[in-house]
Coordinates of C-alpha atoms and ligand atoms in Angstrom, one line a residue:
L260 CA 87.7 100.0 120.8
F261 CA 89.6 102.8 119.2
V262 CA 89.8 106.3 120.7
N263 CA 91.1 109.1 119.4
A264 CA 92.6 111.4 121.6
S265 CA 93.5 114.9 120.3
E266 CA 91.8 117.8 120.7
A267 CA 90.7 118.3 117.0
S268 CA 88.3 115.4 116.9
A269 CA 86.6 116.2 120.1
K270 CA 83.6 117.4 121.1
K271 CA 83.2 119.9 124.8
I272 CA 80.3 117.9 126.7
P273 CA 77.4 121.1 127.8
E274 CA 78.0 121.8 131.6
T275 CA 74.2 120.9 132.3
L276 CA 74.0 117.5 130.3
F277 CA 73.2 114.9 133.7
G278 CA 70.7 116.1 136.2
I279 CA 67.8 115.1 138.2
F280 CA 63.7 115.7 138.2
F281 CA 62.6 115.4 141.2
E282 CA 58.5 114.9 140.9
E283 CA 55.9 115.0 143.5
I284 CA 54.9 111.4 142.7
N285 CA 55.2 108.2 145.2
H286 CA 55.4 110.4 148.2
A287 CA 58.7 111.8 147.0
G288 CA 58.2 115.1 148.7
A289 CA 55.4 114.7 151.3
G290 CA 56.6 111.9 153.3
G291 CA 60.0 111.8 151.3
L292 CA 62.8 114.4 151.2
W293 CA 60.8 116.8 152.7
A294 CA 61.5 116.2 156.3
E295 CA 57.8 117.0 158.3
L296 CA 56.7 114.0 159.9
V297 CA 53.1 114.7 160.7
S298 CA 50.9 113.5 157.7
N299 CA 48.0 115.8 157.0
R300 CA 49.3 118.7 159.7
G301 CA 46.4 120.9 159.2
F302 CA 43.5 118.6 158.7
E303 CA 42.9 120.0 155.3
A304 CA 43.4 116.5 153.5
G305 CA 39.9 115.5 153.7
G306 CA 38.7 118.1 151.8
P307 CA 37.1 121.4 152.7
N308 CA 33.5 120.4 154.0
T309 CA 33.0 119.6 157.1
P310 CA 32.8 116.8 158.8
S311 CA 35.9 115.7 157.2
N312 CA 37.8 112.4 156.8
I313 CA 40.8 113.0 159.1
D314 CA 42.9 110.1 158.0
P315 CA 46.2 109.0 158.6
W316 CA 45.4 110.7 162.5
S317 CA 43.1 108.2 164.5
V318 CA 41.6 108.7 168.1
I319 CA 42.9 107.3 171.1
G320 CA 39.6 106.3 173.5
D321 CA 35.8 105.8 172.2
E322 CA 32.7 107.8 171.9
S323 CA 31.9 107.6 175.6
S324 CA 34.8 109.4 176.3
L325 CA 35.4 111.6 173.4
L326 CA 34.1 113.2 170.2
V327 CA 36.6 113.8 167.6
S328 CA 35.1 115.7 164.6
T329 CA 36.5 118.9 162.2
D330 CA 34.8 122.3 162.1
R331 CA 36.1 125.3 159.8
S332 CA 37.3 127.5 162.6
S333 CA 40.8 127.6 162.2
C334 CA 42.4 131.2 162.3
F335 CA 44.2 130.2 159.1
D336 CA 42.6 131.8 156.3
R337 CA 43.6 129.8 153.1
N338 CA 42.8 126.4 155.4
K339 CA 39.9 126.8 157.7
I340 CA 39.9 123.3 159.0
A341 CA 40.7 122.4 162.3
L342 CA 40.1 119.5 164.6
R343 CA 37.6 119.3 167.3
M344 CA 38.3 117.3 169.9
E345 CA 35.4 117.2 172.9
V346 CA 36.7 115.2 176.0
L347 CA 33.5 113.9 177.8
C348 CA 35.7 112.3 180.5
G349 CA 37.6 113.8 183.2
G350 CA 34.8 115.7 184.6
E351 CA 32.8 115.3 187.9
G352 CA 32.5 111.8 188.5
T353 CA 34.3 110.4 185.0
I354 CA 37.6 109.4 184.8
C355 CA 39.2 109.3 181.3
P356 CA 41.5 106.0 180.7
A357 CA 45.1 106.0 181.6
G358 CA 47.0 107.5 179.2
G359 CA 44.1 110.1 178.6
V360 CA 42.2 110.2 175.7
G361 CA 43.2 112.4 172.2
I362 CA 44.7 111.6 168.6
Y363 CA 47.6 110.3 167.1
N364 CA 49.5 110.9 163.8
P365 CA 51.4 108.0 162.5
G366 CA 53.4 109.8 160.3
F367 CA 53.9 108.7 156.8
W368 CA 53.9 105.2 157.1
G369 CA 55.8 105.8 160.5
M370 CA 57.9 108.3 162.2
N371 CA 61.7 107.6 162.3
I372 CA 62.0 108.8 165.8
E373 CA 65.9 108.3 166.7
Q374 CA 67.8 107.9 170.1
G375 CA 69.5 111.1 171.0
K376 CA 67.9 113.5 168.3
T377 CA 65.8 116.3 168.6
Y378 CA 62.1 117.1 167.0
K379 CA 60.7 120.5 166.5
L380 CA 57.0 120.8 167.7
V381 CA 54.9 123.2 166.7
L382 CA 51.2 123.0 167.0
Y383 CA 48.0 125.4 167.1
A384 CA 45.4 125.0 169.8
R385 CA 42.3 127.1 171.1
S386 CA 40.1 125.8 173.9
L387 CA 37.2 127.6 175.7
G388 CA 39.0 126.3 179.0
P389 CA 42.4 125.9 180.5
I390 CA 44.5 123.3 178.9
N391 CA 46.6 120.4 179.7
V392 CA 47.0 118.4 176.8
S393 CA 50.9 115.6 176.8
V394 CA 52.8 115.2 173.9
S395 CA 54.2 111.9 173.5
L396 CA 56.6 110.5 170.3
T397 CA 55.8 106.9 171.2
G398 CA 57.2 103.5 169.5
S399 CA 55.4 100.7 167.6
T400 CA 55.4 98.7 171.1
G401 CA 54.0 101.4 173.0
L402 CA 57.2 102.8 174.6
Q403 CA 57.2 106.5 175.1
L404 CA 60.3 107.9 173.5
A405 CA 59.7 111.7 174.0
A406 CA 57.0 113.7 176.1
T407 CA 56.1 116.7 177.1
N408 CA 53.2 119.0 178.5
F409 CA 51.5 122.3 177.4
V410 CA 49.5 123.3 180.4
A411 CA 47.8 126.7 179.4
S412 CA 45.4 128.7 181.5
D413 CA 44.1 130.6 178.5
V414 CA 44.0 129.7 175.1
S415 CA 40.4 131.1 174.2
N416 CA 42.2 132.4 171.3
W417 CA 44.2 130.5 168.8
T418 CA 47.6 129.7 170.6
K419 CA 51.3 129.0 168.9
L420 CA 52.8 126.2 171.0
E421 CA 56.3 124.4 170.4
A422 CA 58.4 122.3 172.0
I423 CA 61.8 120.7 171.4
L424 CA 61.5 116.9 172.1
Q425 CA 64.6 114.9 172.4
A426 CA 64.0 111.0 171.9
K427 CA 65.3 108.4 174.2
G428 CA 65.1 105.7 172.0
T429 CA 64.9 104.7 168.5
D430 CA 61.7 103.4 166.8
A431 CA 61.1 104.0 162.7
N432 CA 57.2 103.4 163.6
S433 CA 56.4 106.1 165.9
R434 CA 53.9 108.3 166.1
L435 CA 52.8 111.2 167.5
Q436 CA 50.0 111.3 170.5
L437 CA 48.2 114.6 171.9
T438 CA 45.9 113.8 174.8
T439 CA 44.2 114.6 177.9
T440 CA 42.7 113.6 180.8
R441 CA 40.6 116.5 180.9
K442 CA 36.7 117.7 180.2
G443 CA 36.4 120.6 177.7
V444 CA 36.6 121.0 174.3
I445 CA 40.1 121.6 172.1
W446 CA 40.4 122.4 168.8
F447 CA 43.8 121.9 167.3
D448 CA 45.6 122.9 163.9
Q449 CA 48.6 122.6 162.0
V450 CA 50.5 120.2 163.7
S451 CA 53.7 119.9 162.7
L452 CA 56.7 117.6 164.0
M453 CA 60.4 118.1 162.3
P454 CA 63.4 116.6 162.8
T455 CA 66.0 119.6 163.6
D456 CA 69.0 117.9 161.7
T457 CA 67.4 118.3 158.4
Y458 CA 70.1 119.4 155.8
K459 CA 71.7 123.0 156.5
G460 CA 68.2 123.8 158.4
H461 CA 66.4 123.9 155.3
G462 CA 64.0 120.8 155.8
F463 CA 65.3 118.2 153.6
R464 CA 65.7 114.7 155.0
N465 CA 69.8 114.3 155.1
D466 CA 69.9 110.7 153.8
L467 CA 68.1 111.0 151.2
F468 CA 69.4 114.8 150.2
E469 CA 73.1 113.2 150.1
M470 CA 71.9 110.1 147.9
V471 CA 71.0 112.7 145.2
K472 CA 73.7 115.3 146.1
N473 CA 76.3 112.2 145.7
M474 CA 74.6 112.0 141.9
R475 CA 76.5 115.7 141.3
P476 CA 73.2 116.7 139.6
A477 CA 73.8 119.9 137.3
F478 CA 70.6 120.4 137.2
I479 CA 67.0 119.9 138.9
R480 CA 63.6 119.7 136.9
F481 CA 60.9 120.3 139.6
P482 CA 58.2 120.0 140.7
G483 CA 57.1 117.1 138.4
G484 CA 55.6 116.0 135.3
C485 CA 51.5 115.2 135.5
F486 CA 51.7 116.8 138.7
V487 CA 52.3 120.1 137.4
E488 CA 49.5 119.2 134.7
G489 CA 47.1 118.1 137.4
E490 CA 44.2 115.8 135.8
W491 CA 42.1 118.9 136.4
L492 CA 43.4 122.3 136.3
R493 CA 42.3 122.9 140.0
N494 CA 44.3 120.7 141.3
A495 CA 47.5 121.9 140.0
F496 CA 50.3 123.3 141.3
R497 CA 49.8 126.9 141.8
W498 CA 53.4 128.3 143.1
K499 CA 51.9 131.3 145.0
E500 CA 49.4 128.8 147.2
T501 CA 53.0 126.8 148.0
I502 CA 55.0 130.0 149.6
G503 CA 55.0 132.4 152.7
P504 CA 54.8 130.6 156.5
W505 CA 54.0 127.1 156.2
E506 CA 51.1 127.3 158.5
E507 CA 49.2 129.4 156.0
R508 CA 49.6 127.4 153.2
P509 CA 46.0 125.6 151.8
G510 CA 48.1 122.4 150.7
H511 CA 46.5 120.7 147.6
F512 CA 45.4 117.5 146.6
G513 CA 47.7 115.7 143.6
D514 CA 44.9 114.5 141.4
V515 CA 47.2 112.6 139.1
W516 CA 48.9 110.6 142.1
H517 CA 46.6 110.8 144.3
Y518 CA 47.5 111.9 147.6
W519 CA 47.3 115.2 149.4
T520 CA 50.3 117.5 150.0
D521 CA 50.8 120.3 152.5
D522 CA 52.9 122.2 150.2
G523 CA 55.7 122.2 152.6
L524 CA 58.1 121.6 149.6
G525 CA 57.3 124.5 147.8
H526 CA 58.3 126.8 145.6
L527 CA 60.9 128.8 147.6
E528 CA 61.9 125.2 148.8
F529 CA 62.2 123.8 145.5
L530 CA 64.7 127.0 144.7
Q531 CA 66.6 126.1 147.7
L532 CA 67.1 122.3 147.0
A533 CA 68.6 123.3 143.8
E534 CA 70.8 125.8 145.3
D535 CA 71.9 123.4 148.1
L536 CA 72.5 120.7 145.5
G537 CA 74.5 123.2 143.3
A538 CA 71.8 122.4 140.8
L539 CA 70.2 124.9 138.4
P540 CA 66.4 125.4 138.9
I541 CA 64.2 124.3 135.8
W542 CA 60.7 125.4 136.8
V543 CA 58.4 123.4 135.0
F544 CA 55.0 125.1 135.2
N545 CA 51.2 124.7 134.1
N546 CA 50.9 126.1 131.0
G547 CA 46.7 126.4 131.3
V548 CA 46.6 122.6 130.1
S549 CA 45.9 119.3 132.4
H550 CA 44.8 115.8 131.9
N551 CA 41.2 117.1 131.1
D552 CA 40.9 120.2 130.8
E553 CA 42.3 123.7 129.0
V554 CA 42.6 127.2 129.5
D555 CA 41.4 128.8 126.1
T556 CA 44.1 130.9 124.8
S557 CA 41.9 133.8 124.6
S558 CA 42.0 133.9 128.3
I559 CA 45.3 132.5 128.7
S560 CA 46.5 136.6 130.3
P561 CA 45.8 136.1 133.8
F562 CA 48.3 132.8 133.9
L563 CA 51.2 135.0 131.9
Q564 CA 51.2 137.2 134.9
E565 CA 50.9 134.0 137.2
I566 CA 54.5 133.1 135.8
L567 CA 56.0 136.1 135.4
D568 CA 55.2 136.6 138.9
G569 CA 57.0 132.8 139.9
I570 CA 60.0 134.3 137.8
E571 CA 60.3 137.5 139.7
F572 CA 59.7 135.2 143.1
A573 CA 62.9 133.6 142.0
R574 CA 65.6 135.8 140.6
G575 CA 64.0 139.4 141.2
D576 CA 66.1 141.7 143.5
R577 CA 65.1 141.7 146.5
D578 CA 63.1 145.2 146.2
S579 CA 60.7 144.4 143.3
K580 CA 57.2 142.7 144.1
W581 CA 57.8 139.6 144.5
G582 CA 62.1 139.3 145.2
S583 CA 60.7 141.3 148.4
V584 CA 58.0 138.2 149.5
R585 CA 61.2 135.9 149.0
A586 CA 63.2 138.2 151.1
A587 CA 61.2 137.8 153.6
M588 CA 61.0 134.3 153.5
G589 CA 64.7 134.3 153.8
H590 CA 66.1 134.0 150.9
P591 CA 67.6 137.9 150.1
E592 CA 69.6 136.8 147.1
P593 CA 67.8 135.9 143.7
F594 CA 68.2 132.5 142.9
D595 CA 69.8 131.2 139.8
L596 CA 66.7 130.8 137.3
R597 CA 68.1 130.4 133.8
Y598 CA 65.5 127.5 132.4
V599 CA 61.2 127.3 132.6
A600 CA 59.5 124.4 130.9
V601 CA 56.0 125.5 129.7
G602 CA 54.2 122.6 130.5
N603 CA 54.3 118.6 130.5
E604 CA 53.9 116.3 127.8
D605 CA 51.1 118.8 126.5
C606 CA 52.1 119.2 122.8
G607 CA 49.1 118.8 120.6
K608 CA 46.8 119.5 123.3
K609 CA 44.3 121.7 121.5
N610 CA 45.7 125.2 123.2
Y611 CA 49.1 124.1 124.0
L612 CA 50.8 125.7 121.4
G613 CA 48.7 128.9 121.5
N614 CA 49.0 129.0 125.1
Y615 CA 53.1 128.2 124.9
L616 CA 53.4 131.1 122.1
K617 CA 51.8 133.8 125.1
F618 CA 54.1 132.4 127.6
Y619 CA 57.2 132.2 125.4
S620 CA 56.7 136.3 124.1
A621 CA 56.1 137.7 127.3
I622 CA 59.4 135.7 129.2
K623 CA 61.4 136.8 126.4
S624 CA 60.6 140.6 126.8
A625 CA 60.3 140.1 130.6
Y626 CA 63.6 137.9 130.8
P627 CA 65.4 137.6 127.1
D628 CA 67.9 135.4 128.8
I629 CA 65.7 132.8 130.1
K630 CA 65.7 129.6 128.5
I631 CA 62.3 128.0 127.3
I632 CA 61.5 124.2 126.8
S633 CA 58.8 123.5 124.4
N634 CA 56.9 120.2 125.5
C635 CA 57.3 119.4 121.3
D636 CA 59.7 116.8 119.7
G637 CA 62.2 118.1 117.5
S638 CA 64.3 115.4 117.0
S639 CA 62.9 114.2 114.0
Q640 CA 61.6 117.8 112.4
P641 CA 62.2 120.9 113.2
L642 CA 59.6 122.9 115.7
D643 CA 57.2 125.0 114.0
H644 CA 57.6 127.5 116.9
P645 CA 60.4 129.1 118.9
A646 CA 62.1 127.7 121.5
D647 CA 65.7 127.0 123.4
L648 CA 65.1 123.5 123.9
Y649 CA 62.9 120.4 123.2
D650 CA 61.8 118.0 125.9
Y651 CA 61.6 114.3 125.0
H652 CA 60.4 111.8 127.0
I653 CA 61.3 107.8 126.6
Y654 CA 59.6 105.1 128.8
S655 CA 60.6 102.0 126.9
S656 CA 61.8 98.2 127.2
A657 CA 65.4 97.5 127.6
N658 CA 66.1 96.7 123.8
N659 CA 64.3 99.9 122.6
V660 CA 66.4 102.1 125.2
F661 CA 69.2 100.8 124.4
A662 CA 68.8 100.8 120.6
S663 CA 67.7 104.6 121.4
A664 CA 71.3 105.0 122.1
Q665 CA 71.4 106.4 118.2
K666 CA 68.1 108.4 118.2
F667 CA 69.8 111.9 118.5
D668 CA 72.6 111.1 115.8
K669 CA 70.5 112.5 112.9
A670 CA 68.6 115.3 115.0
S671 CA 69.4 119.2 114.2
R672 CA 72.5 120.5 115.5
N673 CA 71.4 124.0 114.2
G674 CA 68.0 124.6 116.2
P675 CA 67.0 123.9 119.6
K676 CA 68.7 121.3 121.7
A677 CA 67.3 118.2 123.3
F678 CA 66.3 117.9 127.0
V679 CA 65.3 114.4 127.8
S680 CA 63.7 115.0 130.7
E681 CA 62.6 111.9 131.4
Y682 CA 64.1 108.6 130.6
A683 CA 64.1 105.2 131.7
V684 CA 63.6 101.5 130.9
T685 CA 59.9 100.6 132.4
G686 CA 57.9 97.1 132.5
N687 CA 58.6 93.7 132.8
D688 CA 62.7 94.4 131.7
A689 CA 62.6 96.7 134.7
G690 CA 60.9 95.3 137.6
K691 CA 61.4 97.6 140.6
G692 CA 65.0 98.7 139.1
S693 CA 66.6 95.7 137.5
L694 CA 70.5 95.4 136.1
L695 CA 68.8 94.9 132.8
A696 CA 67.3 98.6 132.7
A697 CA 70.5 100.2 134.1
L698 CA 72.7 98.8 131.9
A699 CA 70.2 99.7 128.9
E700 CA 70.0 103.3 130.3
A701 CA 73.7 103.1 130.4
G702 CA 73.7 102.6 127.0
F703 CA 71.1 105.3 126.2
L704 CA 73.2 107.9 127.9
I705 CA 76.6 106.8 126.3
G706 CA 74.1 108.0 123.3
L707 CA 73.6 110.7 124.2
E708 CA 77.0 111.8 125.6
K709 CA 78.2 111.0 121.8
N710 CA 75.3 113.3 120.6
C711 CA 75.9 116.4 123.1
D712 CA 75.9 118.5 120.1
A713 CA 72.2 118.1 120.0
V714 CA 71.7 117.1 123.6
E715 CA 71.6 119.6 126.1
M716 CA 70.3 117.8 129.1
A717 CA 69.2 114.3 130.5
S718 CA 67.3 113.1 133.9
Y719 CA 66.3 110.1 134.7
A720 CA 62.5 109.3 136.0
P721 CA 61.2 109.1 138.9
L722 CA 63.8 110.0 141.3
F723 CA 62.1 108.8 144.4
V724 CA 59.8 106.0 145.9
N725 CA 58.4 106.0 149.4
T726 CA 58.2 102.5 149.4
H727 CA 54.3 102.8 151.1
D728 CA 53.6 104.1 147.7
R729 CA 54.9 102.8 145.0
T730 CA 52.5 104.5 142.4
W731 CA 55.3 104.3 139.7
S732 CA 58.0 101.6 139.3
P733 CA 61.0 101.7 138.8
D734 CA 62.7 104.6 140.8
A735 CA 66.2 106.0 141.4
I736 CA 66.0 105.7 144.9
V737 CA 63.9 103.8 147.0
F738 CA 63.0 104.8 150.9
D739 CA 61.1 104.3 154.0
S740 CA 60.8 105.9 157.2
S741 CA 64.3 105.2 158.1
Q742 CA 66.3 103.7 155.6
A743 CA 67.1 104.3 151.6
Y744 CA 68.8 102.3 149.0
G745 CA 70.0 103.2 145.1
T746 CA 68.4 100.8 142.4
P747 CA 71.2 99.7 139.6
S748 CA 69.7 102.5 137.5
Y749 CA 70.3 104.9 140.4
W750 CA 74.5 103.7 140.5
M751 CA 74.5 103.5 136.7
Q752 CA 74.1 107.7 136.4
H753 CA 77.3 107.5 138.8
F754 CA 79.2 106.7 135.8
F755 CA 78.2 109.8 134.4
R756 CA 79.1 112.7 137.3
E757 CA 82.2 113.7 135.9
S758 CA 80.5 113.9 132.4
N759 CA 79.1 117.4 132.8
G760 CA 81.6 119.9 131.4
A761 CA 84.2 117.0 130.0
T762 CA 85.5 116.8 126.6
L763 CA 84.2 114.0 124.5
L764 CA 87.1 112.0 122.8
S765 CA 86.1 110.2 119.5
S766 CA 85.8 106.5 120.1
T767 CA 85.1 103.9 117.5
L768 CA 83.9 100.1 118.3
Q769 CA 85.0 97.7 115.6
P770 CA 83.3 95.5 114.4
N771 CA 81.1 98.4 114.1
P772 CA 78.2 98.7 114.6
S773 CA 78.1 96.1 117.3
S774 CA 74.4 95.2 118.5
S775 CA 75.8 94.9 122.4
L776 CA 78.3 97.2 123.0
I777 CA 78.4 100.8 123.7
A778 CA 81.4 102.7 124.3
S779 CA 82.9 106.8 125.0
A780 CA 86.0 108.2 126.1
I781 CA 86.0 111.7 128.2
T782 CA 88.9 113.6 129.5
W783 CA 88.3 116.5 132.1
K784 CA 90.5 118.2 134.5
D785 CA 89.4 118.0 138.3
T786 CA 89.7 121.0 140.8
E787 CA 93.6 120.0 141.4
D788 CA 93.9 120.3 137.6
N789 CA 94.7 116.6 137.6
R790 CA 94.0 115.5 133.8
H791 CA 92.0 112.5 133.9
L792 CA 90.7 109.7 131.0
R793 CA 87.5 107.8 131.7
I794 CA 86.4 105.1 128.9
K795 CA 82.8 103.9 129.7
V796 CA 81.6 100.9 127.9
V797 CA 78.5 98.7 128.5
N798 CA 78.1 95.0 127.9
F799 CA 74.3 94.6 127.0
G800 CA 75.3 91.3 125.8
S801 CA 75.2 87.5 127.6
N802 CA 79.3 86.6 126.9
S803 CA 82.0 88.3 128.5
V804 CA 84.0 89.9 126.3
T805 CA 87.6 90.9 125.7
L806 CA 87.9 94.2 124.5
Q807 CA 91.3 95.5 122.5
I808 CA 91.6 99.3 123.7
S809 CA 94.1 101.4 121.7
I810 CA 94.2 105.1 122.3
D811 CA 95.9 107.3 120.1
G812 CA 97.5 110.7 120.5
M813 CA 97.9 110.5 124.2
E814 CA 101.3 109.8 125.9
V815 CA 102.1 106.2 126.7
N816 CA 104.0 107.6 130.0
S817 CA 100.9 109.4 131.0
L818 CA 98.7 106.4 130.7
Q819 CA 100.9 104.1 132.9
S820 CA 100.8 106.3 135.9
S821 CA 99.4 104.9 139.0
G822 CA 95.8 104.5 140.4
S823 CA 94.4 103.6 137.0
T824 CA 91.1 101.9 138.0
K825 CA 88.2 99.4 136.7
T826 CA 84.4 100.0 137.9
E827 CA 82.4 97.6 136.9
L828 CA 78.5 97.7 137.7
T829 CA 77.2 94.3 137.0
S830 CA 75.5 91.3 138.9
S831 CA 74.9 87.4 138.2
N832 CA 71.9 87.8 137.1
V833 CA 70.6 90.5 134.8
M834 CA 67.3 90.8 136.5
D835 CA 69.0 91.1 139.8
E836 CA 68.2 94.5 142.0
N837 CA 68.4 95.7 144.8
S838 CA 66.2 95.8 148.5
F839 CA 66.3 97.0 152.1
Q840 CA 67.6 93.6 152.9
V841 CA 70.1 93.5 150.3
P842 CA 71.1 97.1 149.4
N843 CA 74.2 96.4 148.0
K844 CA 73.7 93.6 145.9
V845 CA 74.2 95.8 142.2
V846 CA 76.4 98.4 143.3
P847 CA 79.5 99.6 141.2
V848 CA 82.6 97.8 142.4
K849 CA 86.0 99.8 141.7
T850 CA 89.3 97.4 141.0
Q851 CA 93.1 98.5 139.9
L852 CA 93.7 98.3 136.6
D853 CA 97.0 96.8 135.4
D854 CA 99.0 96.6 132.4
V855 CA 97.6 99.3 131.4
G856 CA 98.9 101.7 127.8
E857 CA 98.3 103.0 125.1
E858 CA 97.1 99.1 123.8
M859 CA 95.4 97.4 126.0
D860 CA 92.8 94.6 126.5
V861 CA 90.1 94.9 129.2
V862 CA 87.7 91.8 129.7
L863 CA 84.0 93.0 129.9
S864 CA 81.5 90.9 132.3
P865 CA 78.5 89.4 130.7
H866 CA 76.1 92.3 131.7
S867 CA 77.9 95.1 132.8
V868 CA 78.8 98.7 132.8
T869 CA 82.5 99.0 133.2
S870 CA 84.4 102.9 133.7
L871 CA 88.0 102.4 133.2
D872 CA 89.6 105.6 135.0
F873 CA 93.5 107.2 134.5
V874 CA 94.8 110.1 136.0
L875 CA 96.9 111.7 133.4
Ligands
AHR267 O1 58.0 110.3 135.3 C1 56.8 109.8 135.6 C2 55.5 110.2 134.9 O2 55.6 110.0 133.4 C3 55.8 111.7 134.3 O3 55.1 112.8 135.4 C4 55.0 112.4 133.4 O4 55.7 113.4 132.7 C5 55.4 111.2 132.6 O5 54.4 110.7 131.9

């Protein structure tokens, strides 16, 4: 490998090259990063018609002691369904079973309740008579981990009841129970249980947030791909339905990935997530096109205003109409929204281009600096419409993804740049996240680095999977209610954490082209002004390789300084995966690198990604 360290042959890598794509898929947000523990907290998931399915709520007691149903009596106008519980026992002559009767919510495949931690419970209740409701967090063995009582003599109007519950034990499969031993009718609505220690109190589950933060993403594309489109427009993500007090949000059924979300993780929370990650938000909005229906371009005008309002909500000042709504929600300062994407994978659909052009001119005339991302692929031929970036997605076999490192070699350097907003190895090569997939993806990303004058951004997809709703495999981060691990593809992305804004040096592999090796070299300065050199190599083959490295244009002495390391992602079997049982089977391993210099030999393991790091 010949590395030429001269500035003359170097390229500046965009500050935004590597980021993340968050989609509400696989319960990534609801039951995942969004820390709300109650599933279907407003009883809306069963639909607007009553009686409705209250799943996953269940009844404690039998029909001789209580009748549970739903009606449309909620005090919240946009989500009218409330739960009605008629308690038949507990009156004269009928004693309720020990422990009472009522309802319980198992959360998203179990609530993770941890000893010593506190949980904020909020619920709305109404009754014609006095109430005495026992609230408990109960472990899978029936052990009560926390409890309180709501006793009130007059809740004839809907009343907000709140409590902080402190757990005296740990159980990752707990549930929330609301029970009573008193005869009467009680309505419940908007029952929420949140851990109090979410990231900065912003509602993000700490362990998952930290895993994402550790990727150091430059941007976050949200709230999804297909999730934004919907199978049908009526089920698409509509930002205005996801803001304001959580109790008033209607929630919606994501019909592509088949689950209900209360939209606690709404437009503001996504922007907040970006800010907390130090990442630029990239809002993907629906442009009037779903998988199965489309708004005709002649009637798209109201949708334009909807999106302009959403941009104003994000970045308008606090005196603007929508900026003031944001301010009222607790974020007076504008968010740093610089990019929007018009739709997802919709290029070629009947009204895409017509609608796109309307959105393009409406947004550019109101916000000339906002960069607009088209769904149409401009990698092989110029786009026939104006855009700042074009979206490119690749899901394929390991060989295809590895070979796609060259995909942008011939792409235009003059027109819009590529946003590879979704890439991953899928199918048999990937399983639920194999080393093989990660190697191919690492090779692909090295190809993107080398083409950083044609590619401005890239993100892996999907980011998250709740192991109980694995709709899409593989994913970068796997979790359940209490634990999480990174797949090899997650760890592979750590090799690129310093690439954003770095300098790409010219590097050449000989013999060239090599079918199973790909390499790049970057330099960057850290916050203390120390200069670093990193050489990354993917050995996609099954043989170990002794790589002779020759570095030209860099002081020998600087290379010999201490602290040189070799970090390797590999495993004995290329199909190895991580798991809850063995979460660190395939993770980067760092060792000291000796005998460094302008000329050096480094042994690359079969099937490996290697990073050689030098402090200059
Ligand atoms: O990442 C999963 C899905 O793949 C995205 O929703 C969509 O854009 C693509 O088809």
